[in-house]
Coordinates of C-alpha atoms in Angstrom, one line a residue:
M1 CA 32.5 -8.6 -36.0
T2 CA 31.4 -7.9 -32.4
S3 CA 32.7 -9.5 -29.2
P4 CA 33.1 -8.5 -25.5
C5 CA 36.8 -8.3 -26.1
M6 CA 36.4 -5.8 -29.0
E7 CA 37.4 -2.1 -28.3
N8 CA 37.2 0.5 -31.1
G9 CA 36.9 -2.3 -33.6
K10 CA 40.0 -4.1 -32.4
C11 CA 40.6 -7.1 -30.2
K12 CA 42.1 -6.1 -26.8
K13 CA 44.0 -9.4 -26.8
K14 CA 45.7 -8.5 -30.1
F15 CA 44.0 -11.2 -32.2
P16 CA 44.6 -12.2 -34.9
K17 CA 48.2 -12.9 -34.0
P18 CA 50.9 -12.6 -36.7
H19 CA 52.2 -15.7 -38.5
T20 CA 55.6 -17.0 -37.4
N21 CA 57.5 -20.2 -38.2
D22 CA 59.1 -20.5 -34.7
T23 CA 58.2 -19.9 -31.1
I24 CA 60.0 -16.9 -29.6
T25 CA 60.0 -16.4 -25.8
D26 CA 60.6 -13.1 -23.9
I27 CA 61.8 -12.6 -20.4
D28 CA 59.0 -10.3 -19.3
G29 CA 56.4 -10.7 -22.0
Y30 CA 54.2 -13.3 -23.5
P31 CA 55.9 -15.7 -25.9
M32 CA 55.1 -15.6 -29.6
Y33 CA 54.0 -19.1 -30.4
R34 CA 54.6 -20.7 -33.7
R35 CA 51.6 -20.0 -36.0
R36 CA 52.2 -21.4 -39.5
S37 CA 50.4 -19.9 -42.5
T38 CA 48.7 -22.1 -45.0
E39 CA 51.7 -21.8 -47.3
N40 CA 53.9 -23.3 -44.6
G41 CA 51.6 -26.2 -43.7
G42 CA 49.1 -24.4 -41.4
H43 CA 45.5 -25.4 -41.1
T44 CA 42.2 -23.5 -41.7
F45 CA 38.6 -24.2 -40.7
T46 CA 35.3 -22.5 -41.3
M47 CA 32.3 -21.8 -39.0
R48 CA 29.2 -19.8 -38.9
L49 CA 29.1 -16.8 -36.4
P50 CA 26.0 -15.2 -35.0
N51 CA 24.6 -12.3 -37.0
F52 CA 26.8 -13.3 -40.0
P53 CA 25.0 -14.5 -43.1
N54 CA 28.0 -16.6 -44.5
Q55 CA 30.6 -18.9 -42.9
V56 CA 33.9 -17.4 -41.8
E57 CA 37.3 -18.9 -42.4
F58 CA 39.8 -19.0 -39.6
D59 CA 43.5 -20.0 -39.6
N60 CA 46.2 -20.3 -36.9
Q61 CA 46.2 -16.6 -36.3
W62 CA 43.0 -17.0 -34.3
V63 CA 43.9 -19.9 -32.1
V64 CA 44.0 -19.2 -28.4
P65 CA 47.0 -20.9 -26.6
Y66 CA 45.7 -24.0 -24.8
S67 CA 46.7 -27.4 -23.3
P68 CA 45.0 -30.4 -24.9
L69 CA 45.4 -32.3 -21.7
L70 CA 43.6 -29.6 -19.6
S71 CA 40.9 -29.2 -22.2
K72 CA 40.3 -32.9 -22.2
T73 CA 40.4 -33.3 -18.4
Y74 CA 38.1 -30.4 -17.6
K75 CA 36.1 -30.4 -20.8
A76 CA 36.4 -26.7 -21.0
H77 CA 38.1 -23.9 -23.0
I78 CA 41.2 -23.0 -20.9
N79 CA 43.7 -20.4 -21.9
V80 CA 47.2 -21.6 -21.1
E81 CA 50.2 -19.3 -21.3
L82 CA 53.9 -19.9 -20.7
C83 CA 55.2 -18.1 -17.6
S84 CA 59.0 -17.8 -18.2
S85 CA 59.8 -15.0 -15.7
V86 CA 60.3 -15.0 -11.9
K87 CA 57.9 -12.0 -11.8
S88 CA 55.1 -14.3 -12.7
I89 CA 55.1 -15.8 -9.2
K90 CA 54.1 -12.3 -7.8
Y91 CA 51.4 -12.1 -10.4
I92 CA 50.0 -15.5 -9.4
C93 CA 50.1 -14.6 -5.7
K94 CA 47.9 -11.6 -6.4
Y95 CA 45.1 -14.0 -7.5
V96 CA 45.6 -16.3 -4.5
N97 CA 45.4 -13.6 -1.9
K98 CA 42.9 -11.2 -3.5
G99 CA 40.0 -12.8 -1.7
S100 CA 36.7 -14.1 -2.9
D101 CA 34.7 -12.6 -5.8
L102 CA 32.4 -9.7 -4.8
A103 CA 29.1 -8.5 -6.3
I104 CA 26.9 -5.6 -5.2
F105 CA 23.3 -5.7 -6.0
E106 CA 20.0 -4.2 -4.9
V107 CA 16.4 -5.4 -5.3
Q108 CA 14.3 -2.5 -6.5
N109 CA 10.6 -2.2 -7.2
I110 CA 10.3 -1.0 -10.7
N111 CA 6.8 0.3 -10.1
K112 CA 7.8 2.3 -7.0
N113 CA 6.5 5.8 -7.3
D114 CA 8.9 7.7 -5.0
E115 CA 7.7 11.3 -5.5
I116 CA 10.2 12.7 -3.0
A117 CA 13.2 11.1 -4.8
R118 CA 11.9 12.0 -8.2
Y119 CA 11.5 15.6 -7.1
Q120 CA 14.9 15.8 -5.5
M121 CA 16.5 14.2 -8.6
G122 CA 14.7 16.4 -11.0
R123 CA 14.7 19.7 -9.2
Y124 CA 16.9 22.3 -10.8
I125 CA 17.7 25.7 -9.2
S126 CA 19.4 28.2 -11.5
S127 CA 21.6 31.1 -10.2
N128 CA 18.8 33.5 -11.1
E129 CA 16.3 31.7 -8.9
A130 CA 18.8 31.3 -6.1
I131 CA 19.6 35.0 -5.9
W132 CA 15.9 35.8 -6.2
H133 CA 15.2 33.8 -3.0
I134 CA 18.3 35.1 -1.2
L135 CA 17.1 38.7 -1.7
S136 CA 13.6 37.8 -0.7
F137 CA 12.0 39.1 -3.9
P138 CA 8.2 38.3 -4.3
I139 CA 7.5 34.9 -5.8
H140 CA 4.0 35.6 -6.9
E141 CA 1.2 38.1 -6.6
R142 CA -2.6 37.7 -6.2
D143 CA -4.9 40.2 -7.7
P144 CA -7.6 41.2 -7.1
A145 CA -8.1 40.7 -3.4
V146 CA -10.8 38.3 -2.3
Q147 CA -13.2 38.9 0.7
H148 CA -14.7 35.7 2.1
L149 CA -18.4 36.1 3.0
A150 CA -20.0 34.1 5.7
I151 CA -23.2 32.0 5.1
H152 CA -25.2 30.8 8.1
L153 CA -28.8 30.5 9.2
E154 CA -30.4 32.9 11.7
N155 CA -28.6 32.6 15.1
G156 CA -26.3 30.1 13.5
Q157 CA -23.1 32.1 13.8
R158 CA -20.0 30.2 14.9
V159 CA -19.1 31.2 18.5
Y160 CA -15.6 31.1 19.9
F161 CA -15.4 31.2 23.7
T162 CA -13.2 30.3 26.7
E163 CA -14.1 29.4 30.2
E164 CA -13.6 33.0 31.2
N165 CA -15.9 34.6 28.7
V166 CA -18.5 31.9 28.1
L167 CA -21.4 33.9 29.6
Q168 CA -20.5 37.0 27.7
R169 CA -20.3 35.2 24.4
A170 CA -23.6 33.4 25.2
F171 CA -25.5 36.7 25.5
E172 CA -23.8 38.6 22.7
A173 CA -24.4 37.2 19.3
P174 CA -21.1 37.5 17.3
K175 CA -21.1 39.8 14.3
T176 CA -20.5 38.3 10.8
T177 CA -20.2 39.7 7.4
L178 CA -23.8 38.6 6.8
T179 CA -25.4 40.1 9.8
E180 CA -23.4 43.4 9.2
F181 CA -24.7 43.4 5.6
F182 CA -28.2 43.4 7.0
T183 CA -27.2 46.2 9.4
L184 CA -25.7 48.2 6.5
C185 CA -28.9 47.8 4.4
Q186 CA -31.0 49.1 7.3
K187 CA -29.1 52.5 7.5
P188 CA -31.1 55.5 6.3
D189 CA -28.1 57.4 4.9
V190 CA -26.8 57.4 1.4
F191 CA -24.6 54.4 2.0
G192 CA -27.4 52.3 3.3
Q193 CA -29.6 53.2 0.4
F194 CA -26.8 52.4 -2.0
A195 CA -26.2 49.0 -0.3
K196 CA -29.9 48.1 -0.9
T197 CA -29.0 48.0 -4.6
L198 CA -26.3 45.4 -4.1
V199 CA -26.4 41.7 -3.7
Y200 CA -24.3 40.1 -1.0
G201 CA -21.4 39.2 -3.2
D202 CA -21.0 42.7 -4.6
V203 CA -20.6 44.5 -1.2
P204 CA -16.8 44.1 -1.0
R205 CA -16.4 46.1 -4.2
Y206 CA -17.8 49.3 -2.5
F207 CA -17.3 48.6 1.2
T208 CA -14.4 47.3 3.3
L209 CA -14.8 45.3 6.5
N210 CA -13.3 46.9 9.6
K211 CA -11.6 44.0 11.4
S212 CA -11.9 45.6 14.8
S213 CA -15.5 46.8 14.8
K214 CA -16.7 44.1 12.3
K215 CA -18.6 46.7 10.3
W216 CA -18.9 47.5 6.7
E217 CA -17.4 50.9 5.9
P218 CA -17.4 52.7 2.5
R219 CA -14.2 52.6 0.6
K220 CA -12.1 55.8 0.4
Q221 CA -10.1 54.8 -2.7
G222 CA -10.9 53.4 -6.1
K223 CA -13.0 54.5 -9.0
P224 CA -15.6 57.1 -8.0
H225 CA -19.3 56.3 -8.6
P226 CA -20.6 58.3 -11.5
S227 CA -23.7 59.6 -9.7
I228 CA -23.2 59.1 -5.9
T229 CA -20.7 61.1 -4.0
G230 CA -18.5 59.2 -1.6
I231 CA -18.9 55.8 -3.2
F232 CA -15.7 54.3 -4.6
K233 CA -15.4 51.0 -6.5
A234 CA -12.5 48.6 -6.1
K235 CA -11.6 45.4 -7.8
T236 CA -12.1 43.3 -4.6
L237 CA -14.2 40.2 -5.2
G238 CA -16.7 38.8 -2.7
R239 CA -16.7 35.0 -2.3
L240 CA -19.6 33.3 -0.6
Y241 CA -18.6 30.0 1.0
T242 CA -19.9 27.0 -0.8
V243 CA -22.8 25.1 0.7
H244 CA -23.6 21.5 -0.1
P245 CA -27.2 20.8 -1.2
K246 CA -27.5 18.4 1.7
Q247 CA -27.7 21.5 4.0
R248 CA -31.0 22.3 2.4
E249 CA -32.0 25.5 4.2
C250 CA -28.5 27.0 4.2
F251 CA -28.1 26.1 0.5
Y252 CA -31.3 27.9 -0.4
L253 CA -30.3 30.9 1.8
R254 CA -27.2 31.2 -0.2
L255 CA -29.2 31.1 -3.4
L256 CA -31.4 34.0 -2.2
L257 CA -28.3 36.0 -1.1
V258 CA -26.9 35.6 -4.6
N259 CA -30.1 36.9 -6.3
V260 CA -31.9 39.2 -3.8
P261 CA -30.4 42.7 -3.5
G262 CA -30.5 44.7 -0.3
P263 CA -31.9 42.3 2.3
T264 CA -32.3 43.8 5.8
S265 CA -32.9 40.5 7.7
F266 CA -33.4 36.8 7.4
E267 CA -37.1 37.3 7.3
F268 CA -36.7 39.8 4.5
L269 CA -35.2 37.0 2.4
R270 CA -38.1 34.7 3.1
T271 CA -40.6 37.4 2.1
V272 CA -41.8 37.4 -1.5
N273 CA -44.5 39.9 -2.7
G274 CA -45.5 40.6 0.9
R275 CA -45.8 37.0 1.9
V276 CA -43.5 35.5 4.5
F277 CA -42.6 31.9 3.7
N278 CA -41.6 29.4 6.4
T279 CA -38.6 28.1 4.5
Y280 CA -36.0 29.6 2.2
Q281 CA -36.7 26.8 -0.2
D282 CA -40.3 28.0 -0.6
A283 CA -39.1 31.5 -1.1
C284 CA -36.7 30.4 -3.8
R285 CA -39.5 28.4 -5.5
E286 CA -41.8 31.5 -5.4
L287 CA -39.1 33.6 -7.0
Q288 CA -38.7 30.8 -9.7
L289 CA -35.0 30.4 -8.8
L290 CA -35.3 26.6 -8.8
E291 CA -35.3 24.4 -11.8
D292 CA -38.5 22.4 -12.1
D293 CA -38.5 18.7 -11.5
N294 CA -39.6 17.9 -15.1
H295 CA -36.5 15.9 -15.8
W296 CA -37.0 13.7 -12.8
D297 CA -40.7 13.4 -13.6
L298 CA -39.9 12.1 -17.0
T299 CA -37.3 9.7 -15.6
L300 CA -39.8 8.2 -13.1
A301 CA -42.5 8.1 -15.8
D302 CA -40.2 6.1 -18.1
A303 CA -39.2 3.7 -15.2
A304 CA -42.9 3.2 -14.4
L305 CA -43.5 1.7 -17.8
T306 CA -40.7 -0.9 -17.8
S307 CA -39.3 -1.3 -14.2
T308 CA -40.5 -3.3 -11.2
P309 CA -41.7 -1.4 -8.1
N310 CA -38.5 -2.3 -6.3
N311 CA -36.4 -0.8 -9.0
I312 CA -38.5 2.3 -9.1
R313 CA -38.1 2.7 -5.3
Q314 CA -34.3 2.4 -5.8
L315 CA -34.3 5.0 -8.5
F316 CA -36.4 7.4 -6.5
A317 CA -34.1 7.0 -3.5
I318 CA -31.1 7.8 -5.8
I319 CA -32.9 10.9 -7.1
L320 CA -33.6 12.1 -3.6
T321 CA -30.1 11.6 -2.2
T322 CA -28.1 12.7 -5.2
C323 CA -30.2 15.0 -7.3
Y324 CA -32.1 17.0 -4.7
P325 CA -35.4 17.6 -6.4
S326 CA -37.2 20.8 -5.3
Q327 CA -40.6 19.1 -4.9
A328 CA -39.9 15.6 -3.9
Q329 CA -43.2 15.1 -2.2
T330 CA -45.0 16.0 -5.5
L331 CA -43.1 13.3 -7.3
W332 CA -44.0 10.8 -4.5
E333 CA -47.7 11.6 -4.7
K334 CA -47.6 11.2 -8.5
Y335 CA -45.7 7.8 -8.6
K336 CA -46.5 6.3 -5.2
N337 CA -48.9 3.7 -6.8
C338 CA -46.1 2.5 -9.1
M339 CA -43.8 2.2 -6.1
T340 CA -46.4 0.2 -4.1
E341 CA -47.6 -2.2 -6.7
D342 CA -45.7 -5.2 -5.4
I343 CA -47.0 -4.5 -1.8
L344 CA -50.6 -4.4 -3.1
H345 CA -50.1 -7.6 -5.1
R346 CA -48.7 -9.4 -2.1
I347 CA -51.6 -8.4 0.2
R348 CA -54.1 -9.4 -2.5
Q349 CA -52.5 -12.8 -2.8
T350 CA -52.3 -13.2 1.0
N351 CA -56.0 -12.3 1.4
Q352 CA -57.1 -14.0 -1.8
C353 CA -59.1 -10.9 -2.7
Q354 CA -58.5 -8.9 -5.9
N355 CA -60.8 -6.0 -4.8
I356 CA -58.3 -4.6 -2.2
D357 CA -57.1 -1.2 -3.2
Y358 CA -54.2 1.0 -2.1
T359 CA -54.2 2.0 1.6
P360 CA -52.2 4.4 3.7
E361 CA -50.6 1.4 5.4
M362 CA -49.2 0.2 2.0
Y363 CA -47.9 3.6 1.2
N364 CA -46.3 3.8 4.6
E365 CA -44.5 0.4 4.0
A366 CA -43.2 1.7 0.7
L367 CA -41.9 4.9 2.4
V368 CA -40.2 2.7 5.0
L369 CA -38.4 0.8 2.2
I370 CA -37.4 4.0 0.4
E371 CA -36.1 5.5 3.7
D372 CA -34.0 2.4 4.3
L373 CA -32.5 2.9 0.9
C374 CA -31.8 6.6 1.6
V375 CA -30.1 5.8 4.9
L376 CA -27.9 3.2 3.1
I377 CA -26.9 5.7 0.5
S378 CA -26.6 8.9 2.5
N379 CA -27.3 8.0 6.1
L380 CA -30.1 10.6 6.2
P381 CA -33.8 10.0 6.7
L382 CA -36.6 10.9 4.3
N383 CA -37.7 14.1 6.1
H384 CA -34.3 15.6 5.3
Y385 CA -35.3 15.5 1.6
G386 CA -38.7 17.1 2.0
M387 CA -40.6 13.8 2.2
P388 CA -43.0 12.7 4.9
S389 CA -41.5 10.4 7.5
P390 CA -42.9 6.9 7.6
N391 CA -44.5 5.5 10.7
R392 CA -42.2 2.7 11.9
P393 CA -43.3 0.1 14.5
A394 CA -41.2 0.1 17.7
T395 CA -39.8 -3.3 16.7
D396 CA -38.7 -1.9 13.3
L397 CA -36.7 1.1 14.6
V398 CA -33.4 -0.8 14.4
N399 CA -34.0 -2.3 11.0
T400 CA -32.1 0.4 9.2
D401 CA -28.8 -0.3 10.9
L402 CA -29.3 -4.1 11.1
Q403 CA -30.2 -4.3 7.4
R404 CA -26.9 -2.7 6.5
E405 CA -25.1 -5.6 8.2
N406 CA -27.4 -8.3 6.8
Q407 CA -27.5 -7.4 3.2
Y408 CA -24.5 -9.3 1.9
D409 CA -24.8 -11.8 -0.9
H410 CA -24.0 -15.2 0.4
G411 CA -23.1 -16.5 -3.0
S412 CA -20.3 -13.9 -3.3
L413 CA -19.2 -14.6 0.2
A414 CA -18.9 -18.3 -0.6
T415 CA -16.8 -17.5 -3.6
I416 CA -14.4 -15.3 -1.6
I417 CA -14.0 -18.1 1.0
M418 CA -13.4 -20.8 -1.6
N419 CA -10.8 -18.7 -3.5
S420 CA -9.0 -17.2 -0.4
E421 CA -8.7 -20.0 2.1
P422 CA -6.2 -22.0 0.0
L423 CA -4.0 -18.9 -0.4
L424 CA -3.5 -18.5 3.3
T425 CA 0.1 -18.8 4.6
A426 CA 0.9 -21.0 7.5
E427 CA 1.0 -18.0 9.9
Q428 CA -2.2 -16.5 8.5
K429 CA -3.9 -19.9 8.8
I430 CA -3.0 -20.0 12.5
I431 CA -4.5 -16.6 13.1
Y432 CA -7.6 -17.4 11.0
D433 CA -8.3 -20.6 12.9
R434 CA -7.8 -19.0 16.3
I435 CA -10.3 -16.2 15.5
M436 CA -12.8 -18.6 14.1
L437 CA -12.7 -20.6 17.3
A438 CA -13.2 -17.5 19.4
V439 CA -16.2 -16.5 17.3
A440 CA -17.7 -20.0 17.7
A441 CA -17.1 -20.0 21.5
E442 CA -18.8 -16.6 21.9
Q443 CA -16.7 -15.9 25.0
G444 CA -15.2 -12.6 23.9
G445 CA -11.6 -11.9 23.1
F446 CA -9.1 -9.3 22.1
F447 CA -6.7 -9.8 19.2
F448 CA -4.1 -7.5 17.6
L449 CA -2.8 -8.2 14.1
D450 CA 0.5 -6.4 13.7
A451 CA 2.4 -6.7 10.5
P452 CA 4.2 -4.4 8.0
G453 CA 2.3 -3.0 5.1
G454 CA 1.8 -5.4 2.1
T455 CA 2.0 -8.6 4.1
G456 CA -1.6 -9.6 3.7
K457 CA -3.5 -8.0 6.7
T458 CA -6.4 -6.7 4.5
F459 CA -6.6 -10.1 2.7
L460 CA -6.9 -12.0 6.0
I461 CA -9.4 -9.5 7.4
S462 CA -11.6 -9.7 4.2
L463 CA -11.6 -13.5 4.5
I464 CA -12.6 -13.4 8.2
L465 CA -15.4 -11.0 7.4
A466 CA -16.7 -13.2 4.6
K467 CA -16.5 -16.4 6.7
I468 CA -18.4 -14.9 9.6
R469 CA -21.1 -13.2 7.5
S470 CA -21.6 -16.4 5.5
Q471 CA -22.7 -18.0 8.9
Q472 CA -25.6 -15.5 9.2
K473 CA -23.7 -13.5 11.8
I474 CA -22.8 -9.8 12.0
A475 CA -19.1 -8.8 11.5
L476 CA -18.6 -5.1 11.8
A477 CA -15.7 -3.6 9.9
V478 CA -14.3 -0.1 10.6
A479 CA -11.1 1.7 9.9
S480 CA -9.3 4.8 11.1
S481 CA -9.3 6.4 7.6
G482 CA -11.7 6.6 4.8
I483 CA -9.3 5.1 2.3
A484 CA -8.6 2.1 4.5
A485 CA -12.4 1.6 5.1
T486 CA -13.0 1.3 1.3
L487 CA -10.7 -1.7 1.1
L488 CA -13.0 -3.7 3.4
D489 CA -16.4 -5.0 2.3
G490 CA -19.0 -2.9 4.2
G491 CA -16.2 -0.9 5.8
R492 CA -16.9 2.5 7.5
T493 CA -14.8 4.9 9.4
A494 CA -14.5 4.4 13.1
H495 CA -15.5 7.9 14.0
S496 CA -18.8 7.7 12.0
T497 CA -19.7 4.2 13.2
F498 CA -18.8 4.6 16.9
K499 CA -19.9 8.2 17.1
L500 CA -16.6 9.2 18.6
P501 CA -16.2 12.8 19.9
L502 CA -14.3 15.0 17.4
D503 CA -11.9 16.1 20.2
V504 CA -11.5 12.7 21.7
H505 CA -7.7 13.4 22.1
N506 CA -8.7 16.0 24.8
K507 CA -11.1 13.7 26.7
P508 CA -9.5 10.8 28.6
D509 CA -12.9 9.8 30.0
A510 CA -14.8 10.1 26.7
M511 CA -17.6 7.8 25.6
C512 CA -19.1 7.2 22.2
N513 CA -22.4 9.1 21.5
I514 CA -24.5 5.9 21.3
K515 CA -27.7 5.4 23.1
K516 CA -28.8 2.0 24.4
N517 CA -32.0 1.9 22.4
S518 CA -30.4 3.1 19.1
G519 CA -29.9 1.1 16.0
I520 CA -26.1 1.1 16.1
A521 CA -26.3 -0.1 19.7
A522 CA -28.3 -3.1 18.6
V523 CA -25.7 -3.8 15.9
L524 CA -22.8 -3.6 18.3
R525 CA -24.6 -5.9 20.8
K526 CA -25.3 -8.5 18.0
S527 CA -21.9 -8.3 16.4
S528 CA -19.9 -11.6 16.5
I529 CA -16.7 -9.6 15.9
I530 CA -15.7 -6.0 15.6
I531 CA -12.7 -5.4 13.3
W532 CA -10.8 -2.1 13.5
D533 CA -8.2 -1.7 10.7
E534 CA -5.4 0.9 10.8
C535 CA -6.1 1.3 14.5
T536 CA -2.5 2.4 15.0
M537 CA -3.6 5.8 13.6
A538 CA -6.3 6.2 16.3
H539 CA -5.7 7.9 19.6
K540 CA -5.6 5.6 22.5
Y541 CA -8.5 7.5 24.0
S542 CA -10.7 6.3 21.1
L543 CA -10.2 2.7 22.0
E544 CA -10.8 3.5 25.7
A545 CA -14.0 5.3 24.7
L546 CA -15.2 2.2 22.8
N547 CA -14.3 0.0 25.7
R548 CA -16.4 2.0 28.1
T549 CA -19.3 2.2 25.6
M550 CA -19.4 -1.5 25.0
Q551 CA -19.4 -2.2 28.7
Y552 CA -22.3 0.2 29.0
L553 CA -24.3 -1.2 26.1
N554 CA -23.8 -4.9 27.1
S555 CA -24.1 -4.2 30.9
N556 CA -20.8 -6.2 31.2
N557 CA -17.7 -5.0 32.9
N558 CA -15.4 -7.4 31.0
F559 CA -13.0 -6.1 28.4
F560 CA -15.1 -4.4 25.7
G561 CA -18.3 -5.7 27.3
G562 CA -17.4 -9.3 26.4
A563 CA -17.3 -8.6 22.7
I564 CA -14.6 -10.0 20.3
L565 CA -12.4 -7.2 19.0
L566 CA -9.7 -7.6 16.3
L567 CA -7.4 -4.7 15.9
S568 CA -5.1 -4.4 12.9
G569 CA -2.3 -2.0 12.0
D570 CA 1.3 -1.2 11.7
F571 CA 3.2 1.1 14.1
R572 CA 5.8 1.6 11.5
Q573 CA 3.4 3.7 9.5
T574 CA 1.3 6.8 10.4
L575 CA 0.8 7.4 14.1
P576 CA -2.0 9.4 15.7
V577 CA -2.2 12.9 14.3
I578 CA -2.6 15.5 17.0
P579 CA -2.8 19.2 16.1
R580 CA 0.1 21.4 17.3
S581 CA 1.8 18.5 19.0
T582 CA 5.3 17.2 19.4
F583 CA 6.6 13.8 18.4
A584 CA 6.6 12.8 22.1
D585 CA 2.8 13.6 22.2
E586 CA 2.2 11.4 19.2
I587 CA 4.1 8.5 20.8
N588 CA 2.2 9.0 24.1
A589 CA -1.1 8.8 22.1
C590 CA -0.3 5.4 20.7
L591 CA -2.2 2.3 21.7
K592 CA 1.0 0.9 23.1
Q593 CA 1.3 3.6 25.8

C-alpha cells in the first residue's frame, strides 16, 4: 500500500490504530478513541484502492477521528481531535499568527541552451590540474613549427604606413616571403642553386626567415643534406595562405607556386616553354594543372536536350559562379544557341518571319540575362568569370540592382499578408498602420522600433516588407549582421548595401561610396521605405553617413533626403563593437548619443 503519509512502509499517523473498548484521554497527548473490533460489535466495509486488483476490507482501526456535523456542514473530510490540555491554546495560536501560506516558484525555459551555466556547472578541476596551473607548467605543445607564406600578385604587397613615413613606404616596396623567395632563387651561390629545386612551400624546411632583414637564410641546425654541404633540413612546415577561386589570378598564382620549383619572378611563373602568357590561368592551362571542363560540358549537353533556354541560362550562371570552369567562354560558344532559343523564337514571332537566324544582338541579350543572374548570385559581372561583357544600353545599366528588388513573387507576398495580419497584437497594429500611412503619403519619415528580443520585431518587419512589395513598390531591407539579414526576405548587410567605409568609426564626416548614376543609387531613390534591422549594433557614424548620402542622392536637405527610414533594434543586446575600445567608447558610439 502506498500513500503520501507512508514512511518506510508505515503510516506516520500510526494507522491502523489499536482496538479498544473505551475512550482513554491523556493530559498532553492525543486521546485513544473507542475502536471496537468486529467481535465487540464493530463494523467493517470494503472498497477498491488504486493499483490493487481486489477489494480491501477496513474496520474501525482505519477510521480518522471526525465530526459528523462538520463533515455535513462543509461537505468535506475534516480531521477533528480532542484538545484536552491548556497547552493546546499555544499550539493553536501558532497557526493563527504564522502568516499566510508561501510558495516560491520560477518560470524556466526548458529549451534554454545556457552554455555558460552548463560549463560552470559541469567544469571539474582536480588537484593535479590546479597545481599544474599554479606552477605554470606547459598546457600543450605544437610540433612541428609552421611558417606562413604570403600570396599576392605583382606589386600587390600589403603596405603599412603612418603619416610620417607615407612617402618612404610609397617608394620602397615592402619585402614579403614571396618576393624574397624570388630573390633567393636568383642568387648564383650554392644556396640559390639549391633553392631553384624547391617549390615555395618547401623553403621553410631548409631556410629560415630573418625577421629583421626579411631575408631567407640557410638553416644552421637540423639533418644535414646528403650531398650539399651547409644545407640542413628541419621539420618546419610552410603554409601558403588559402585563396578563394573568386580571386582568379591570385588563385592560379598560388597553384603555380605549389607546382613550379625555383621561380625567380612573377614573369617566370607565367612563362611556359619559353612563351610568356598574359595571365596565370593561361600558364596553368598550358602546364595542364587545370581539370578540363568535360564534366560541365556534359552537364550543359544533358540540359540542352530537356531544359528550356531560361533553365539552361540559370544552370550556366550557377556553374560560372560556383564551379569556376577554366574555359567558360568555350562553353558559352558551344551552347550559346541553346541559351538563346527563346529569344530567337520571340523575334521570329514578332516579325512573323521564320527565316531569321541567330544574330550578335540575340547573343548579347542572352549574355545580359546571364550576367543579371551572376550578379544576383555572387554580385560579380560576367567578365570576372572569363566571359565577354555584354553591351548594355544606357537605360539598362540600373536593371541589375532594380531587378533584385522587383523579383518577388506576389502570390507568396499575398499569402504572408493574409496569414500575418490577423496575428498582429494591438501595439503592432498601431505601428503597422502608422508606417503604411507614411508610405502612402510619400512625405518621408523616421521611425524607430525598440523592443526586447523575441517580442515580434522581425515578424512585424517581414509583414511590412511584404505589404509594400505587394503594391509594386520597393522596400529595401538591410541589417547590421549577416545572420539578422538572413531573417528578412531579400535582406542584405548594411555595409554591403550602403557601401559604408570599413573604418567608419574613425570618420565622423564619412559618406557611403555610392555614385549618383549607379544602380544602387537608383534603388535608394525609388525605395518607398528603407528598413535597417539590428541598427543598435551599428556605429552612429554609419547612420550619419547614410543621412548625408541620401541627401546627396535625392538633392534634398531634409532628414535622410526625404526618404522613409525604419530602424529596429534592442539596446539591451549587443552594442557597437569598436576594436581596442572601452565600455565608455561603445556607449558613446550608440545611436542614442
